CSV table of C-alpha atoms in Angstrom, one decimal:
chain,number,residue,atom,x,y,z
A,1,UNK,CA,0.0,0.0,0.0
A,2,UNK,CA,1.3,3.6,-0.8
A,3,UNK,CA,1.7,5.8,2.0
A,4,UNK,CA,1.5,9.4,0.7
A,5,UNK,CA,2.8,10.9,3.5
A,6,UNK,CA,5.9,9.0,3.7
A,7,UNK,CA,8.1,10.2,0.9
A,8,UNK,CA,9.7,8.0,-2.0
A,9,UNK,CA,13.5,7.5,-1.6
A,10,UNK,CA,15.8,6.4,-5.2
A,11,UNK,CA,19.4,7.4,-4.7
A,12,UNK,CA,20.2,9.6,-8.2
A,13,UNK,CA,24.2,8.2,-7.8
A,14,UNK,CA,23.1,4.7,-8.2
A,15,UNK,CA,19.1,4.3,-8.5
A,16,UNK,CA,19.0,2.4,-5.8
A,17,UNK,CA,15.1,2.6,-4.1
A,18,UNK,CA,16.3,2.3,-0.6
A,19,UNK,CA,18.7,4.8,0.4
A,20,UNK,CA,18.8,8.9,-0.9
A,21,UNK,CA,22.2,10.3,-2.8
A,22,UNK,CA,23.3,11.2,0.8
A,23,UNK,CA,23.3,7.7,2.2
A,24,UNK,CA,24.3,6.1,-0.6
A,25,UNK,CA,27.0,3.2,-0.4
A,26,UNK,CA,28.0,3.4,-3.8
A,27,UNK,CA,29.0,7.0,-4.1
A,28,UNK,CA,31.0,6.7,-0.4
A,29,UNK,CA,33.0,3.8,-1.1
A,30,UNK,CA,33.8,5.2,-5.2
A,31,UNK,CA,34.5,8.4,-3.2
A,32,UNK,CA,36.8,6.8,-1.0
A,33,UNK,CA,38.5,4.5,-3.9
A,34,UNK,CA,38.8,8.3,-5.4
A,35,UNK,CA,40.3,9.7,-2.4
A,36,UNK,CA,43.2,6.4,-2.1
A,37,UNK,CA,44.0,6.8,-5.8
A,38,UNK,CA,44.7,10.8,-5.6
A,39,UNK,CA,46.7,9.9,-2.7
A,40,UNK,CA,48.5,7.2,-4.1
A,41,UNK,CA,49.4,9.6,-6.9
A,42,UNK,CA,50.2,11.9,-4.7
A,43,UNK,CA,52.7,9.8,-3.3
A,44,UNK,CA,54.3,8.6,-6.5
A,45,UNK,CA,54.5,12.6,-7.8
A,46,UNK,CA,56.7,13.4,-4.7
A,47,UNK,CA,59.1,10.4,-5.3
A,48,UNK,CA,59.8,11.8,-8.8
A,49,UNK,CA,63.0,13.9,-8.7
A,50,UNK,CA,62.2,17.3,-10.8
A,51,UNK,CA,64.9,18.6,-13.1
């Protein structure tokens, strides 16, 4: 039964029907792999000798 007063939740990152953008699993753990890999690079950059 629909419950009008309760409203629909679909996560736009991932479509998913039970969870909104803010919650969504998806988007945190891609964020995170996002956040290792600019570290990572980060990393390898400062090992690079310049000149």
């Amino acid at each position: 039964m629909l419950r009008p007063e309760t409203p629909a939740k679909c996560c736009s990152y991932c479509g998913g029907r039970d969870h909104e953008f803010e919650d969504c699993p998806k988007r945190k753990a891609d964020a995170e792999k996002q956040k290792e890999e600019a570290a990572r690079l980060e990393a390898q950059n400062s090992k690079v000798p310049s000149g």
